[in-house]
Short mmCIF file of C-alpha atoms in Angstrom, two decimals:
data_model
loop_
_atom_site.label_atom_id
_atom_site.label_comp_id
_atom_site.label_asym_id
_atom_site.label_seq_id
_atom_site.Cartn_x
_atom_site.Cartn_y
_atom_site.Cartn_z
CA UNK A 14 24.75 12.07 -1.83
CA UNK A 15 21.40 13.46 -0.85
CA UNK A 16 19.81 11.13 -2.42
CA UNK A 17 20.99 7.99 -1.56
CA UNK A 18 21.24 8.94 2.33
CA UNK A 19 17.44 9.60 2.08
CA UNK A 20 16.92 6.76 0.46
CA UNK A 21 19.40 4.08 2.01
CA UNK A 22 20.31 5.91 5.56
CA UNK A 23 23.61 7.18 6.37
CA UNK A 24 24.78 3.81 6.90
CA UNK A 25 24.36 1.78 4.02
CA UNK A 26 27.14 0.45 2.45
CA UNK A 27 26.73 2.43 -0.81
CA UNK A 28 25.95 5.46 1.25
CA UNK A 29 29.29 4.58 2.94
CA UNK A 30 31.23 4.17 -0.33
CA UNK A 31 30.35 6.98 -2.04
CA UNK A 32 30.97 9.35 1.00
CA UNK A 33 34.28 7.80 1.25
CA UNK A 34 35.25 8.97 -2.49
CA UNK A 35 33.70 12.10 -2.50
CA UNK A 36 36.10 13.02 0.01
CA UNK A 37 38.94 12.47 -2.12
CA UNK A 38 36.63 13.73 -4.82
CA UNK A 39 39.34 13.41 -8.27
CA UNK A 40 39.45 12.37 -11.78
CA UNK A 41 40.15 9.18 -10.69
CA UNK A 42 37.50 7.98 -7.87
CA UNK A 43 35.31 9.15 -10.86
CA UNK A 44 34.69 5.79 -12.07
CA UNK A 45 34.15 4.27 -9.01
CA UNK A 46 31.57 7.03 -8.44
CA UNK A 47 29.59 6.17 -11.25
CA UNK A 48 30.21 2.20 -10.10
CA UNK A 49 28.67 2.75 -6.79
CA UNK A 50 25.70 4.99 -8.50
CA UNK A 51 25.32 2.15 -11.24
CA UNK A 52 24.92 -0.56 -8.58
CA UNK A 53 22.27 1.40 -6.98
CA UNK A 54 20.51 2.22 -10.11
CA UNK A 55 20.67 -1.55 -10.84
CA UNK A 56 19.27 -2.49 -7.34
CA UNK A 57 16.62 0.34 -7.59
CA UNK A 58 15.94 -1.11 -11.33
CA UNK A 59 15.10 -4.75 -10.03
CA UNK A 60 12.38 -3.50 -7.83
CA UNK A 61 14.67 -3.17 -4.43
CA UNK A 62 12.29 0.36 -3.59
CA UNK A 63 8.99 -1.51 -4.41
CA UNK A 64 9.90 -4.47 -1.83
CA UNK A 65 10.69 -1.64 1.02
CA UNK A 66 7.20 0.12 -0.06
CA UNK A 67 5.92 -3.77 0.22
CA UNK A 68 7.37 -4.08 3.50
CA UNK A 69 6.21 -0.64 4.73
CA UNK A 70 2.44 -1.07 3.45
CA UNK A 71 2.61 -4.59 5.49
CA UNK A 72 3.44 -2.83 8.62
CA UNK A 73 1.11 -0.09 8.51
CA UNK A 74 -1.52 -2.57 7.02
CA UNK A 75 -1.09 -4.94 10.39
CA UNK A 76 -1.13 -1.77 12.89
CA UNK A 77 -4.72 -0.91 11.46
CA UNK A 78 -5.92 -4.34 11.23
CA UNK A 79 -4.56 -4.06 14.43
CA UNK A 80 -7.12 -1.63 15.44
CA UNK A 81 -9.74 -2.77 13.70
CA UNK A 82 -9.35 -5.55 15.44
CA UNK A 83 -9.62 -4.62 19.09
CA UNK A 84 -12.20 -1.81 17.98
CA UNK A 85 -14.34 -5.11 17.13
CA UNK A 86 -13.49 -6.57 20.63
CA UNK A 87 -14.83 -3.52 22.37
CA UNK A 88 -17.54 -3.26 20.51
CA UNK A 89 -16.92 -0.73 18.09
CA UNK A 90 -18.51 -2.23 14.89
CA UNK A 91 -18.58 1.03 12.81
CA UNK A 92 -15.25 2.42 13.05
CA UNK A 93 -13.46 -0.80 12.76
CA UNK A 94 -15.51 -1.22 9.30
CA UNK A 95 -14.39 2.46 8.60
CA UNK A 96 -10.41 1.33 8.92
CA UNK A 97 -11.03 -2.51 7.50
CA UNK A 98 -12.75 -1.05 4.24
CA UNK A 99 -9.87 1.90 4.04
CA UNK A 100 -6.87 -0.85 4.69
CA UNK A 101 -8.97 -2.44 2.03
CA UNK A 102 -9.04 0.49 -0.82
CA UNK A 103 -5.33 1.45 -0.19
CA UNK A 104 -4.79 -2.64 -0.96
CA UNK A 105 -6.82 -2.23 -3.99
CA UNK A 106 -4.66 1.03 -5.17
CA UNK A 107 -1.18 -1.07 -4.31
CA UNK A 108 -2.51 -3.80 -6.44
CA UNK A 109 -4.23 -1.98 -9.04
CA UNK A 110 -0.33 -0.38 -9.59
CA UNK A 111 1.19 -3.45 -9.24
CA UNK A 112 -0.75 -4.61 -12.36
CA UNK A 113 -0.37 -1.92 -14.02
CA UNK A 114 -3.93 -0.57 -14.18
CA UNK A 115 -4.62 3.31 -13.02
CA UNK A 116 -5.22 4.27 -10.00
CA UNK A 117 -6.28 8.02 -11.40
CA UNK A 118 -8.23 9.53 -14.04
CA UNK A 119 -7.49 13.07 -16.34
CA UNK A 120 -11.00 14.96 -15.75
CA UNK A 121 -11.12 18.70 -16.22
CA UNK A 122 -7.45 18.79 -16.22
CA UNK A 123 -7.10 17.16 -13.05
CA UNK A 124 -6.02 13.78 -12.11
CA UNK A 125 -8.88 12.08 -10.35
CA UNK A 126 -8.79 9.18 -7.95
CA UNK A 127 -10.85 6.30 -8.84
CA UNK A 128 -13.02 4.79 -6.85
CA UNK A 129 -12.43 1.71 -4.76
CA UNK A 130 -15.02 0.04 -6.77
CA UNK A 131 -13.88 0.83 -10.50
CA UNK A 132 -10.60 -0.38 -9.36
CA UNK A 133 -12.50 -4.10 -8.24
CA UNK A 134 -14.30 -4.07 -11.34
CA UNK A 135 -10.63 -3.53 -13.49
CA UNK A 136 -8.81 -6.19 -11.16
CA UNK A 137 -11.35 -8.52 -11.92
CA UNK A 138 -11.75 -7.62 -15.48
CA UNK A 139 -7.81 -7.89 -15.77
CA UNK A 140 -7.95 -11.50 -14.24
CA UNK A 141 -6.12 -10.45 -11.01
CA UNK A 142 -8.94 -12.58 -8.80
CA UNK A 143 -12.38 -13.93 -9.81
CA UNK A 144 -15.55 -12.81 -10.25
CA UNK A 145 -16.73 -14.34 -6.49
CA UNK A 146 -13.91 -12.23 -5.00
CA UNK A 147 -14.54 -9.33 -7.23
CA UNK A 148 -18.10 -9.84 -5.63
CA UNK A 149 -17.10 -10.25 -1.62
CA UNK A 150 -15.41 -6.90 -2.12
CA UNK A 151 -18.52 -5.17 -3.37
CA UNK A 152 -20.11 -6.31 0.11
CA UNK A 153 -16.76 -5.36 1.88
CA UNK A 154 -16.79 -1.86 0.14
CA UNK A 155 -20.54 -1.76 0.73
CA UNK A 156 -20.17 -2.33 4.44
CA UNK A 157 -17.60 0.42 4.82
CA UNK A 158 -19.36 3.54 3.11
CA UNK A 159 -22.43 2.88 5.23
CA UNK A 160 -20.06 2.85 7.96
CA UNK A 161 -18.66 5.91 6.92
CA UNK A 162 -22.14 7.66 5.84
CA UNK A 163 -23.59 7.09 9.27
CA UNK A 164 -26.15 4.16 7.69
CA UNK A 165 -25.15 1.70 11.08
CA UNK A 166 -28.03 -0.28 11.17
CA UNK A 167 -27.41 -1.28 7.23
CA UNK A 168 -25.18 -4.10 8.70
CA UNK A 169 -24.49 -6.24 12.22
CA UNK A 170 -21.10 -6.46 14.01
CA UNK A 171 -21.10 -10.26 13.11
CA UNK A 172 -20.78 -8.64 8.99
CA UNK A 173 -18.07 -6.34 10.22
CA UNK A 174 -15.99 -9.57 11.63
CA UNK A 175 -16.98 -11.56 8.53
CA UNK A 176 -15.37 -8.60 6.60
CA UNK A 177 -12.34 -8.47 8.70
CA UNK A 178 -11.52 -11.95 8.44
CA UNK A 179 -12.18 -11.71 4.83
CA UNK A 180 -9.99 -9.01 4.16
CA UNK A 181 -7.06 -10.17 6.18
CA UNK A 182 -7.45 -13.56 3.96
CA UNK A 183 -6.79 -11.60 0.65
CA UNK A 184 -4.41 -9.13 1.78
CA UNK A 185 -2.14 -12.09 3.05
#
């Protein structure tokens, strides 16, 4: 029951079901029980919890474009590259998992985030986009660690809006 509240809320229907025949808990709600839990098994099965993750990353994607975005109007050229190039990695991660490729590494014992750029190289490599995407990304991913690494005069504002128009074209 735990489970499916945190999962579904309180007022989803299976949430509702289930709460209704645990109530009356018996040998015989027993097999609607395990109906209710198979439905949701089947729902989680055909990707229902990967289209709310979807739906999640798109919101929390659009509130830091968001940013980004008036950070650029105000004339804030190295932040907004900071948050453009990090909306940027976390979209390379969602569709590096998506694909199936890892996101992670085993070194010393210890699973090891891959860089943003090993995980353009392998979406490339693995035919997700083309080598001249593959390629804007570089500069993209170049833009945003001399952003982050305090190099600002490595690249102009006019870069920075180049890059957030790109990225918003291959997230969408």
């Amino acid at each position: 029951m735990s489970f499916v509240k945190s999962v579904l809320g309180e007022y989803h229907p299976y949430y509702l079901e289930l709460a209704g025949k645990f109530e009356n808990a018996s040998a015989t709600y027993a097999k609607r029980i395990v109906g209710v839990l198979n439905g949701l098994r089947a729902e989680l099965d055909s990707g229902w919890l990967d289209s709310l993750r979807g739906i999640v990353s798109a919101e929390i994607f659009t509130d830091f474009m968001g940013m980004a975005e008036h950070l650029l109007e105000e004339n804030y050229k190295d932040p907004a590259a900071v948050i453009v190039g990090s909306v940027l990695e976390g979209h390379l991660r969602t569709l590096s998992t998506s694909h199936g490729l890892p996101i992670s590494q085993m070194k010393d014992g210890r699973p090891v985030v891959l860089k943003a750029e090993t995980l353009n190289a392998a979406l490339c490599k693995a035919d997700v986009y083309n080598l001249t995407r593959q390629k804007a990304i570089t500069a993209w991913l170049d833009i945003r660690n001399n952003a982050a690494h305090g190099k600002y005069g490595e690249y102009t504002k006019e870069q920075v809006k180049l890059m957030y128009l790109g990225v918003l074209d291959f997230i969408s």
